[in-house]
Every structure is written in structure tokens, then in C-alpha cells.
Coordinates of C-alpha atoms in Angstrom, one line a residue:
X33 CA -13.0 -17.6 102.3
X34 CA -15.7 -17.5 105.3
X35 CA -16.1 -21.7 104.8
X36 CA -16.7 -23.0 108.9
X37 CA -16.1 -26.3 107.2
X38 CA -12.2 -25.3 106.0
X39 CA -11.8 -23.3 109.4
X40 CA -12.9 -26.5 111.5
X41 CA -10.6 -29.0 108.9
X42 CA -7.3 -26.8 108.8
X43 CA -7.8 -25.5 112.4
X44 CA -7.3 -29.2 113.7
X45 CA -4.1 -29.7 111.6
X46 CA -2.8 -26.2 112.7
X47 CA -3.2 -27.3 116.7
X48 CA -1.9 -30.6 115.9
X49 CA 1.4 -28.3 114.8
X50 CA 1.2 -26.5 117.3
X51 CA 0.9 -29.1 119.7
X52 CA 3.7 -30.9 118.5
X53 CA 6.1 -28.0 118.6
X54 CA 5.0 -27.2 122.1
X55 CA 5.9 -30.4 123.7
X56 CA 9.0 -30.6 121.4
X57 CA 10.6 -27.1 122.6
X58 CA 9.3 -28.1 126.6
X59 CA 11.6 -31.3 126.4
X60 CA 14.7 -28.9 125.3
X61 CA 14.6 -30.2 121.2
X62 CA 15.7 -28.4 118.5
X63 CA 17.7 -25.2 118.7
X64 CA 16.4 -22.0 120.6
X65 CA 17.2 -19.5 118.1
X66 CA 18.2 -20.3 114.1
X67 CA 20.2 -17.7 113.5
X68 CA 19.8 -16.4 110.5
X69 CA 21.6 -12.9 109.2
X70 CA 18.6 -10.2 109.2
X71 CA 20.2 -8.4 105.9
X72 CA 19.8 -11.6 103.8
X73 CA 16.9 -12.6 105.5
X74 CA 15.2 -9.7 103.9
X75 CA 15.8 -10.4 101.0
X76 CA 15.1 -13.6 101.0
X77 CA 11.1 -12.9 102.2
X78 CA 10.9 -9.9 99.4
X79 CA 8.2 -10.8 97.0
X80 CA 6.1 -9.1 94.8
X81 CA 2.1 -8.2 95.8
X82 CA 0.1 -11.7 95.1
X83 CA -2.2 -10.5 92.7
X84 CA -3.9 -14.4 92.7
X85 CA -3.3 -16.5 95.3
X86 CA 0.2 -18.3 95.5
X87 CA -0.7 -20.7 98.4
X88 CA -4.0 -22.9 98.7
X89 CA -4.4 -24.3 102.5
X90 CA -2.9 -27.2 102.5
X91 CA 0.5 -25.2 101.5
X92 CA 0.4 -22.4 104.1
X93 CA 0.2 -25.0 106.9
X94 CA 3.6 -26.5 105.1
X95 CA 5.0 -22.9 104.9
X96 CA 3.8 -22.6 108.4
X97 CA 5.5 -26.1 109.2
X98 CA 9.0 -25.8 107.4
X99 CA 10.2 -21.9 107.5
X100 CA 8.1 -19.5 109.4
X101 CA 7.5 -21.2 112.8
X102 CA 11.3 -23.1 112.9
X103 CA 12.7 -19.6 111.8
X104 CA 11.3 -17.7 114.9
X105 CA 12.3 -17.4 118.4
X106 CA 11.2 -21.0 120.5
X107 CA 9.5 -19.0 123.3
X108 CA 9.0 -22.2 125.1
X109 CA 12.2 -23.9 124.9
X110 CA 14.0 -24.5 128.3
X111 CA 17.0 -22.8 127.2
X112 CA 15.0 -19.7 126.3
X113 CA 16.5 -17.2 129.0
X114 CA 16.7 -14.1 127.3
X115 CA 13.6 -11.5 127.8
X116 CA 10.4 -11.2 129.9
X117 CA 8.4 -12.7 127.3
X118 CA 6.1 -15.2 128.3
X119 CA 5.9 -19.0 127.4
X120 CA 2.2 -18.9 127.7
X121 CA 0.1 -21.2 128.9
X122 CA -1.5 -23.4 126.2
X123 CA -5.3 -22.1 127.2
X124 CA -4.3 -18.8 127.2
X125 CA -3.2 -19.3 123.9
X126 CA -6.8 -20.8 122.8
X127 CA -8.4 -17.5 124.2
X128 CA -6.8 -15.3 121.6
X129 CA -8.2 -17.7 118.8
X130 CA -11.7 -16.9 120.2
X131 CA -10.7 -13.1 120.5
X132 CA -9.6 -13.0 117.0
X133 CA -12.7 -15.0 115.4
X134 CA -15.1 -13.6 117.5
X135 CA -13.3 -10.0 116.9
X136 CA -15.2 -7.8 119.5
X137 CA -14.0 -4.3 119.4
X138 CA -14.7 -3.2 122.7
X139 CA -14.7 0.2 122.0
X140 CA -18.4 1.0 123.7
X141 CA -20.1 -1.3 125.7
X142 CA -22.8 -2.8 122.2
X143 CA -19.4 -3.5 120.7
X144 CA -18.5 -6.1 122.9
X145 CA -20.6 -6.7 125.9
X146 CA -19.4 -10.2 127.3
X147 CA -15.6 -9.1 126.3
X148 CA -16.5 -6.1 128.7
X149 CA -17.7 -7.6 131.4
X150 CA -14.6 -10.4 131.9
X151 CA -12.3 -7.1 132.1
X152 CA -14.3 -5.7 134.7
X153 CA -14.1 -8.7 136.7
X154 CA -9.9 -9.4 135.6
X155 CA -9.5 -6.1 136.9
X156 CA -11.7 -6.1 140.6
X157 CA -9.1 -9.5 140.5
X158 CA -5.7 -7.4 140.3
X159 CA -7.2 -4.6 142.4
X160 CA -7.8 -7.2 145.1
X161 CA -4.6 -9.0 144.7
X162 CA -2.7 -5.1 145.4
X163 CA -4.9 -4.7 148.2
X164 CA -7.7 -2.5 146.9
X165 CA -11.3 -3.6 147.3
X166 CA -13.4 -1.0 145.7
X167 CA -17.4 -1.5 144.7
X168 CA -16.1 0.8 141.8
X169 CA -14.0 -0.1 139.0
X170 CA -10.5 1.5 139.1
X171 CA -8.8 0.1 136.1
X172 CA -8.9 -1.1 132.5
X173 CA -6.8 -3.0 130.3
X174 CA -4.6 -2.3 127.5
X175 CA -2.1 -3.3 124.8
X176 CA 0.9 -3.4 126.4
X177 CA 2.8 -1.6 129.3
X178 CA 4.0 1.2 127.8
X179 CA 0.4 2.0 126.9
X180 CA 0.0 1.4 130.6
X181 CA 2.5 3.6 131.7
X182 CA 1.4 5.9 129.5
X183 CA -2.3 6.1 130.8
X184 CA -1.8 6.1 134.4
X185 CA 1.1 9.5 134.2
X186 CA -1.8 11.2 132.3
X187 CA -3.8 10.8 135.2
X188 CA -1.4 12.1 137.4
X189 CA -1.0 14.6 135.3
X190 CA -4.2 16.0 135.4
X191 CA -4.2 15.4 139.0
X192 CA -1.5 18.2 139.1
X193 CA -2.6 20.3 136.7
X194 CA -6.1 20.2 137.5
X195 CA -7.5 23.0 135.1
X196 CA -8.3 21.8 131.2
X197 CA -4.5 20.9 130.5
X198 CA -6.1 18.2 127.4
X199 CA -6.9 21.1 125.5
X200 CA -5.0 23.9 126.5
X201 CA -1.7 22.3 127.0
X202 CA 0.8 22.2 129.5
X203 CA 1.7 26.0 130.7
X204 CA 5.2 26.6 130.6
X205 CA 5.6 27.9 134.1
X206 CA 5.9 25.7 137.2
X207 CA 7.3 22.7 134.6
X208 CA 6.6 19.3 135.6
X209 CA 8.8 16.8 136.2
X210 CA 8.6 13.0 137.2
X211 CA 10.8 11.6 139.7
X212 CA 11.7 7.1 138.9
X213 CA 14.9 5.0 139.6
X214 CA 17.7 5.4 137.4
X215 CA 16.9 1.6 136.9
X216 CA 13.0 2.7 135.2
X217 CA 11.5 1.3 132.4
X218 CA 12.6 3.7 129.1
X219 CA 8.7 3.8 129.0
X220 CA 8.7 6.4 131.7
X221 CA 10.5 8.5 129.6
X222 CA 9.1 7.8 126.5
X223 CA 5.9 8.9 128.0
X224 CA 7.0 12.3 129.4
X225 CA 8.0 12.9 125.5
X226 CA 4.7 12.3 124.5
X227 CA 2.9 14.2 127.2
X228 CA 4.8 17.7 125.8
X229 CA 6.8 17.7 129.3
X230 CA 10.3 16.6 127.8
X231 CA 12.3 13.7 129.0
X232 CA 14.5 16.0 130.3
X233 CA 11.6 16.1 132.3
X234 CA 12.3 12.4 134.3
X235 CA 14.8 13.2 137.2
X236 CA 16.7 9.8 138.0
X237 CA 16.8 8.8 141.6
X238 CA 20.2 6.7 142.7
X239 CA 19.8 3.5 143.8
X240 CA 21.8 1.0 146.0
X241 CA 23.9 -1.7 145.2
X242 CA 21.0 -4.4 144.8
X243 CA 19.6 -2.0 142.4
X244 CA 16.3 -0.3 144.5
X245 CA 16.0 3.1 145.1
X246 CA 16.8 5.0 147.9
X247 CA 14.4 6.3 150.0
X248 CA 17.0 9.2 151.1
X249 CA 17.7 10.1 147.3
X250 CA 14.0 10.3 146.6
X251 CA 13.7 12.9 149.3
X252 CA 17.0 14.7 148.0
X253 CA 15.3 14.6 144.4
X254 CA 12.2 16.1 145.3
X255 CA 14.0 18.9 147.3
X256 CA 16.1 19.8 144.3
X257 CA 13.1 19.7 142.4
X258 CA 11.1 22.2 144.7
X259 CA 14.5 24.6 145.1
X260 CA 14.5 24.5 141.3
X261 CA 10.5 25.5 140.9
X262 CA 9.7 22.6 139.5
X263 CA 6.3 20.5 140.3
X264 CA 6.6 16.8 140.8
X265 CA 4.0 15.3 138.7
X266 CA 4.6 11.8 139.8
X267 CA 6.5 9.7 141.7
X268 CA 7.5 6.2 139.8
X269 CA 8.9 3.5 141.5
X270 CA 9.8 -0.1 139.8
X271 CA 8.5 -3.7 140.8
X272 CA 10.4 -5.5 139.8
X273 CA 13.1 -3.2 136.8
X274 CA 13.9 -4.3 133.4
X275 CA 17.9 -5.0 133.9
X276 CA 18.4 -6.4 137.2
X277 CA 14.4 -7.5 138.4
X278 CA 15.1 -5.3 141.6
X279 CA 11.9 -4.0 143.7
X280 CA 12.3 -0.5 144.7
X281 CA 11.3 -0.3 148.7
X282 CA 7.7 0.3 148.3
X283 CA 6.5 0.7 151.7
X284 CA 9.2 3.4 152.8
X285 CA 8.6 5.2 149.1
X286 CA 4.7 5.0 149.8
X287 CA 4.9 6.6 152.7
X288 CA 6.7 9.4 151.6
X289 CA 4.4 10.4 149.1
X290 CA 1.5 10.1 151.3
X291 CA 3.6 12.8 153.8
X292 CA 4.2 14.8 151.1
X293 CA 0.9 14.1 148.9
X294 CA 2.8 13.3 145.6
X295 CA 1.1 10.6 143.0
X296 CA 2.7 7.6 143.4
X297 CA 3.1 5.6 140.2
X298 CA 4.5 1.7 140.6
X299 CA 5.4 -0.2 137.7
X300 CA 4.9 -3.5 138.4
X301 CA 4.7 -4.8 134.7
X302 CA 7.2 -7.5 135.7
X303 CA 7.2 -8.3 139.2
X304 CA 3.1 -7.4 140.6
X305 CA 3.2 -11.3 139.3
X306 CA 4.8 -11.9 142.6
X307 CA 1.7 -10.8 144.5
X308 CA 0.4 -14.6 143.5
X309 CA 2.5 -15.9 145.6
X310 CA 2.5 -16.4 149.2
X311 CA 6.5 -16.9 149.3
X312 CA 7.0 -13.9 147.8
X313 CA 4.5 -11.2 147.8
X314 CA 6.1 -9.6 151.2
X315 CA 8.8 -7.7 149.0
X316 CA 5.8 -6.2 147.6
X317 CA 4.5 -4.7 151.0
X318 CA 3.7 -1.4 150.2
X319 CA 2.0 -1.6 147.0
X320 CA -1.3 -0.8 148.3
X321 CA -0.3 2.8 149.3
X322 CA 0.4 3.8 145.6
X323 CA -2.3 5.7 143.3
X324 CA -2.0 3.6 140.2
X325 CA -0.1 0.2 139.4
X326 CA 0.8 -1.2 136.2
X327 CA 0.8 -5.2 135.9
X328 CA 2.0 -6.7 132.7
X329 CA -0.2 -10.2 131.8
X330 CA 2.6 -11.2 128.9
X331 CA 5.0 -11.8 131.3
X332 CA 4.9 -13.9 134.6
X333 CA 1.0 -14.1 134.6
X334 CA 1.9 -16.4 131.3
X335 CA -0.3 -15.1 129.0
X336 CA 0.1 -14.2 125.5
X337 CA 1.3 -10.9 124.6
X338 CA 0.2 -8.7 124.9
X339 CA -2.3 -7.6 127.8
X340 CA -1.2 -5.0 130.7
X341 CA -3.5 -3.7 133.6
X342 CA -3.4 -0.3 134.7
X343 CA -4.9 -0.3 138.1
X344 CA -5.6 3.1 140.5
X345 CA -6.5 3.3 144.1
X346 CA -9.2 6.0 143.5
X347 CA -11.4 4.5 140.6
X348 CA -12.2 8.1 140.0
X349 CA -8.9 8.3 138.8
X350 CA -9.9 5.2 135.5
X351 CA -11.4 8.2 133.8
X352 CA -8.8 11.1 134.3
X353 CA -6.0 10.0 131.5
X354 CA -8.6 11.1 128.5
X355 CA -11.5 14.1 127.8
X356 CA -12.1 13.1 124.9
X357 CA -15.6 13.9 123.0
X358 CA -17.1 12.1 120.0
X359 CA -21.0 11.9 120.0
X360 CA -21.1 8.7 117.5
X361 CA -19.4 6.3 120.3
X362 CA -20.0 8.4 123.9
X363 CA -23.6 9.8 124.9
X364 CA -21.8 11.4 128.1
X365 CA -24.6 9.2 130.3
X366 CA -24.0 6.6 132.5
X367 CA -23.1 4.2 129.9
X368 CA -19.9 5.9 129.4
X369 CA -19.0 4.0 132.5
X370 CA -19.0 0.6 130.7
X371 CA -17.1 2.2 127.4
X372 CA -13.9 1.0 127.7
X373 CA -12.9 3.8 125.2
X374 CA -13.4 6.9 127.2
X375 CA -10.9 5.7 129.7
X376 CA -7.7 3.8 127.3
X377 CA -5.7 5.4 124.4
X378 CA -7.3 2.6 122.0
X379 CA -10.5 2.9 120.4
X380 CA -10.7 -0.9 119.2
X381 CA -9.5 -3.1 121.3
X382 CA -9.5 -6.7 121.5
X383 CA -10.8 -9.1 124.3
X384 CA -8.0 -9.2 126.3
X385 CA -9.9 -10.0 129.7
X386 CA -10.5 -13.4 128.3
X387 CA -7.3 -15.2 128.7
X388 CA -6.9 -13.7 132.6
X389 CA -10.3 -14.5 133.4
X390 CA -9.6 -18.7 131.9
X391 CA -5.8 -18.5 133.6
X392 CA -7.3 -17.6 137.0
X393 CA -10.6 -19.3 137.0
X394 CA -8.8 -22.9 135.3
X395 CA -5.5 -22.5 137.7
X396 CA -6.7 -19.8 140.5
X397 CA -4.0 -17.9 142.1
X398 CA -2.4 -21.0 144.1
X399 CA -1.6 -22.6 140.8
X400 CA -0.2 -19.2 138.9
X401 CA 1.4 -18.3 141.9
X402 CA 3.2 -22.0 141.6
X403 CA 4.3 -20.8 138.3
X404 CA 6.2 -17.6 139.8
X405 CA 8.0 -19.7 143.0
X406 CA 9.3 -22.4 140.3
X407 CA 10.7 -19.6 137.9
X408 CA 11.8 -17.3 141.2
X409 CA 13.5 -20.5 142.6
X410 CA 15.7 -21.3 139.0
X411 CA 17.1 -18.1 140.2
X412 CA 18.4 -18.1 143.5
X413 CA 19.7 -21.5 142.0
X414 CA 21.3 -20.3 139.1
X415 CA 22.9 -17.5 141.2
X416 CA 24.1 -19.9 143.8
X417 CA 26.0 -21.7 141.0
X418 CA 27.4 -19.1 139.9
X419 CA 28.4 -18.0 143.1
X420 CA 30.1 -21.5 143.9
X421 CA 32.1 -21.1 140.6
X422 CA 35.0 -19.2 140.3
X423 CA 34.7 -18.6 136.9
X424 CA 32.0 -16.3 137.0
X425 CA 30.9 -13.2 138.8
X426 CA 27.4 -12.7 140.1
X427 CA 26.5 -9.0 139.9
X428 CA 23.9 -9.1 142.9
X429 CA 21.2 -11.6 144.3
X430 CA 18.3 -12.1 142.6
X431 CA 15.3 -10.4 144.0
X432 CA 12.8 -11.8 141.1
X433 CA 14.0 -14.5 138.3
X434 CA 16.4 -12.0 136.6
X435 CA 19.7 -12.9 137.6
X436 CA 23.1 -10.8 135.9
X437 CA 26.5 -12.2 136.2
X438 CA 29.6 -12.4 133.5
X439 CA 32.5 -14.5 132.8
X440 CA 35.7 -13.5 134.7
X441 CA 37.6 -14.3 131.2
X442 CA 41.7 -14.1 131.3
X443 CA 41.7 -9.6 130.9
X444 CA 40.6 -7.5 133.7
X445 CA 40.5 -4.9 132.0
X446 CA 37.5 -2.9 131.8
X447 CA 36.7 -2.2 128.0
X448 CA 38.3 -5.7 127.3
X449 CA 35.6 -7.5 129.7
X450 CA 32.6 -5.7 128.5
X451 CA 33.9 -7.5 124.8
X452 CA 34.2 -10.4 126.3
X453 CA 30.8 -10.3 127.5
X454 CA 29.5 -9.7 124.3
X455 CA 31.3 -11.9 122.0
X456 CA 30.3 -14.8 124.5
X457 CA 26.5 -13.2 124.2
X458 CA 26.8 -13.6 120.7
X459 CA 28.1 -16.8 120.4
X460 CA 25.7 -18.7 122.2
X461 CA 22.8 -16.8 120.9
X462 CA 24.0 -17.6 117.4
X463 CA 24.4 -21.1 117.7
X464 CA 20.6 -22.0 118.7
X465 CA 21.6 -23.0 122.2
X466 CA 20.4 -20.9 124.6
X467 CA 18.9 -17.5 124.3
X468 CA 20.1 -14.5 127.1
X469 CA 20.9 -11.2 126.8
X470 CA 22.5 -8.5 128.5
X471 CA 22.7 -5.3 130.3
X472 CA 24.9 -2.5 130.7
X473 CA 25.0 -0.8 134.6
X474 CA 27.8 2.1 135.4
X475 CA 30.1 0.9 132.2
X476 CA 30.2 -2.3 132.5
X477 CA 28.3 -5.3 130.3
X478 CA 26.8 -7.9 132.4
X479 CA 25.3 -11.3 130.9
X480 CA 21.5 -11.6 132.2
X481 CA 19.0 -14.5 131.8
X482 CA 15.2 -14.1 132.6
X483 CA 14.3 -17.2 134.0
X484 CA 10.4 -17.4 132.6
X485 CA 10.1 -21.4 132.3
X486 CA 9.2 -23.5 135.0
X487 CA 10.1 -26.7 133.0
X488 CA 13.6 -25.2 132.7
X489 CA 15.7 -27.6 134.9
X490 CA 18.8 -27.1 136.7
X491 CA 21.0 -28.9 134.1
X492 CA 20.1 -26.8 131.8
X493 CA 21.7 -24.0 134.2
X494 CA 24.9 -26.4 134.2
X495 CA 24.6 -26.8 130.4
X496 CA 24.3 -22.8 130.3
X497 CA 27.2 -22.3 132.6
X498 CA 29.3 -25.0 130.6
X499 CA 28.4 -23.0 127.4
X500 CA 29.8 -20.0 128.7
X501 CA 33.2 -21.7 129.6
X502 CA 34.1 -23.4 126.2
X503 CA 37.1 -21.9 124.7
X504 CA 36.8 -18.8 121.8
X505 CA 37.3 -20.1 118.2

């Protein structure tokens, strides 16, 4: 079971397969999806508890090689345009294998020293990439951006509530709210739920037409707020936002919170990415002026999922989300500093800084900010097709690589479009040929694509648009 000899022998034949299905799905073979019906799927995979082994080596790599890889999602086809997962780079890939073998838990410093240091390092990378250069830590990383979210609104909270709110509670008078774009990620939400406060508690701010919010509604928000007794918590503003990859006007939002000294949260889990590159990173101006960032790796940083950064301008702040005590991990001496666990919800966590620190010290930020203009350039393409063709509608230009449109179809009417939509949606999805998905914005169903594969071409954006046009059976 522990034999290095099997691990080295079946670990070559299991990159070999993996190899080969990598350079299969990056020249477009196979299909994207094999759709399969989830009810009788389950069945099908229903077996009793192995009390003895049922497989030696030699036939999980087959099960590996005939059902369980072909029947998942090919994350790095070229027709795979459907979510803001990753098609991560091969290296980044290798760097989980080490994680996982070498299995450091990173909950106190002993527990994974090395693993502790590259996050350190990752994260004085980010910070500098926002615009922060501290000689103090300001960050950590964690499993995921909700988790990310999570942490850096508990900081604000206790910003605001600056009494011993972790173990009292939240008092009932003055309630807190958070003001984000009606376009925020549900994560926002889902953490003012956790946090006691509600999600009644997130106040939507309007947004224009290209999808960002409005400076003017912001400051219409927080007014009502004030009239109403309420205390803004936090501020959370969206770089770039899950349906439409718009970037809220950072600068002008920043600015206002400074005036008004209100904690500026920016999720960035999609579009901080942009800050690699020098083509973009001016619709991020701004950025620097918020207290804490979140910056998703498993999305256009290209790693594997998942790793998120949650980044704050006052390192001080690294240490506010949790007060928690437990003598057998934490002394409450200056080691605490370098125990990741005193400042993330997770206790074990696995060496995530590894695959950032390979990606940037293999590629450096000129070659992973390549990566962003190639993906951010299929869609301003894509979008200018689909301007030129008369068949489709474009819902907005794209301000990341998100781009929503739909099919004109032969019915205007409302209800009878957003069908149309849908059935299309599920049409192309089920067939294996391309993978997108789509969003709903004031009623209506638009068809979206995230754009996350620079080998994707632009026939393969013809081939997508041709799909869309073939007749109904």
C-alpha cells in the first residue's frame, strides 16, 4: 500500500494518460461534455462497500482510462466555454501531486514550514501586483473564494464592531448591513447569513447598462442606509462579476469610502488576473485604495482549483477575521504570526502556495499576463462576430473574457425567447460540442461563454456561432 516502487511504476502510466488526454482535448478531439442523464448515472455508480479489494492497479488506471476521466467535463477542450474554471497549466497540475504526497497540513508553522513560507512569498506577490508594498504580511490563502469572501467581511466586521463581537455576538441595535452591486457574487450574501447579520442584510446597489455600479447609487444606498439607522459594515464592489465579467468603477468607489471611512471590500476572484497584464490592468485603477481584495488562483491565474488570496491593505487586518483560542496549536507568542491557522477558517490546509509560487517563478508575470490578453482578446472577437451577424444579439461589450449574447430566433416575445435560449443551451451542451451556459439579467435569459483557453481559436467561435444557428429537431 506505501510501496515507492508501485507509486514510481503506476505514476508514469497515470501521466502518460494524462498527457495524452491533455494534448487530445487542446487540439479540439473528442466531445466536451458526454452527456449522460444524472438519475441513471446514479444508479449506475451504486455499489456495495468493497469489503476486499475489487480493483488491483493495473485495473483502476483502465477504469481511470475508459469511464471516469471520458465521463467528466474536458476542462481543457477548446470548445469548453462555459464557467470560470481553469484549464490549468500542466505544472501547476504537478504541484498538487507534491502537495498531496507530501501532505503538509499547514495548520501551525512545525506543520508545514517550507509550505509556509511559499505562501508568504505568493502573497507579498499579489499584494505588490494591487499596489501594496508592506514589510508585513497582509494576507493568506485559502480554499476557495467564498472562503475568501467570507474571511475578509469578518474583518470588516470587527472593524465596525470593535468590542468582543466573536464571542458576544452581534447586538441587535444599530444592525449592520453591507452595501455590493446587484451583479455580486451570491458569496456575499451567503456570508452575511453566516455572520448572524441576515442576507436581508446585503443592500443591492443599481448598476449601468455595461453592468458596473454606480458611483451615484452607492452614495444613494449608503444615505438610505444612515436615514434607516443602519451601519454600513462594508462596502463590496466586483472585479470583474460572475454573469457579465463587468468591473465596477474602482477608483471613483474607492474614493468614496475613503471620504466617508467605510471598509471597502473588492472581489476580484475573477478579474484581479487582469492586473498581469499591461493591456489591461488600467480598468483596475483603483484597487489599491480598497482594505482587502480577494483574487481567485483557479481561474485566470490557471491554476488548479482551488486556491483564492485574500489580501488587506493594513496587514493588521490578516488577523482580525478569527479570536480563536486553543493552547495545543497557538502559544499566543510571536509564532502565532507564522500559524496560518489563527488567521483562515481552516485548520488543515494544504500547500496551496506551491503551484503560484512555480506559475510565477516558471512563466513570471509577462508570461501569465500573456495568458489573460489571449483569453481577453477571444472576446472582444467573439463579440465583434456577433455584432457583425444579424442573427444574434450582443448584450454588452465585453469588459474581461465573459461575453453574453442570444439568438434573435423567429418569436420576440419575451417568455418565448428566454425558451429559446434555453433549449439552444441545452442542445449544444448535450451533444458534447461545446460547453456555455447562461445568465438571467432583468427577465431575460442570455447565452454566456467564458472564454478561459488561449488555444481556443477563432473558428471555433464560427463553429460556436454556426452551432447556435442549425435548425430545432
Amino acid at each position: 500500500m506505501f510501496s515507492p516502487e508501485m507509486f514510481r511504476l503506476h505514476g508514469h502510466s497515470l501521466i502518460d494518460l494524462l498527457a495524452d488526454r491533455l494534448s487530445a482535448q487542446l487540439q479540439g478531439q473528442g466531445a466536451v461534455l458526454p452527456w449522460r442523464d444524472p438519475v441513471t448515472e446514479d444508479t449506475r455508480w451504486q455499489r456495495p462497500l468493497p469489503q476486499q479489494p475489487t480493483l488491483d492497479a493495473e485495473h483502476w488506471l483502465q477504469q481511470l482510462q475508459q469511464d471516469i476521466l471520458p465521463g467528466g467535463l474536458a476542462i481543457h477542450h477548446v470548445r469548453n466555454m462555459g464557467h470560470q474554471v481553469a484549464a490549468p497549466l500542466p505544472m501547476a497540475a504537478l504541484c498538487d501531486l507534491v502537495a498531496s504526497l507530501s501532505n503538509q497540513a499547514m495548520a501551525v508553522y512545525e506543520a508545514g514550514p517550507t509550505a509556509t513560507m511559499l505562501e508568504r512569498q505568493v502573497i507579498r506577490w499579489l499584494s505588490t501586483l494591487v499596489g501594496w508594498d508592506s514589510p508585513r504580511l497582509n494576507g493568506l490563502l485559502t480554499s476557495g473564494g467564498n472562503q475568501a469572501n467570507l474571511t475578509a467581511l469578518l474583518a470588516a466586521r470587527q472593524r465596525a464592531l470593535p468590542g468582543n463581537s466573536w464571542q458576544q455576538g452581534v447586538p441587535s441595535q444599530g444592525r449592520l448591513c453591507i452595501l455590493a452591486s446587484e451583479h455580486s457574487h451570491y458569496s456575499i450574501s451567503r456570508a452575511a447569513g453566516i455572520m448572524g447579520l441576515g442576507t436581508a442584510a446585503v443592500v443591492t446597489v443599481a448598476c449601468d447598462a455595461e453592468g458596473r455600479m454606480q458611483p451615484a447609487a452607492l452614495q444613494q444606498a449608503h444615505a438610505a442606509c444612515v436615514a434607516q439607522g443602519q451601519q454600513v459594515m462594508a462596502v463590496v464592489a466586483s472585479a470583474a462579476c460572475t454573469p457579465t465579467g463587468s468591473i465596477d468603477p474602482l477608483g471613483a468607489i474607492g474614493l468614496y469610502c475613503r471620504a466617508h471611512q467605510l471598509w471597502l471590500h473588492v472581489d476580484g476572484a475573477h478579474g484581479a488576473s487582469g492586473l498581469l497584464s499591461a493591456r489591461h490592468r488600467m480598468a483596475l485603477d483603483g484597487i489599491a485604495l480598497a482594505d482587502s481584495v480577494v483574487w481567485d488562483g483557479h481561474k485566470l491565474l490557471y491554476m488548479p482549483a482551488t486556491v483564492s488570496a485574500v489580501l488587506f491593505r493594513d496587514p493588521a487586518n490578516r488577523h482580525a477575521a478569527f479570536a480563536q483560542e486553543a493552547s495545543y496549536l497557538f502559544q499566543g507568542d510571536t509564532m502565532d504570526d507564522f500559524n496560518t491557522s489563527t488567521s483562515t477558517l481552516e485548520c488543515t490546509k494544504r500547500m496551496m502556495g506551491l503551484k503560484l509560487w512555480t506559475a510565477f517563478s516558471l512563466y513570471g508575470v509577462e508570461g501569465l499576463g500573456a495568458l489573460v490578453d489571449q483569453v481577453y482578446g477571444l472576446a472582444q472577437q467573439l463579440a465583434h462576430k456577433l455584432a457583425a451577424d444579424p442573427a444574434f444579439e450582443l448584450l454588452m461589450a465585453p469588459q474581461t473574457n465573459i461575453v453574453c449574447f442570444r439568438h434573435r430566433g423567429e418569436d420576440s416575445d419575451r417568455h418565448a425567447m428566454n425558451a429559446h435560449q434555453a433549449v439552444l443551451r441545452q442542445r449544444l451542451v448535450q451533444s458534447g460540442a461545446f460547453h456555455i451556459t447562461q445568465v438571467t439579467l432583468d427577465g431575460q435569459i442570455w447565452l454566456r461563454t467564458a472564454l478561459m483557453n488561449p488555444f481556443t481559436s477563432a473558428e471555433d467561435l464560427d463553429a460556436l456561432l454556426a452551432a447556435l444557428q442549425q435548425p430545432l429537431q
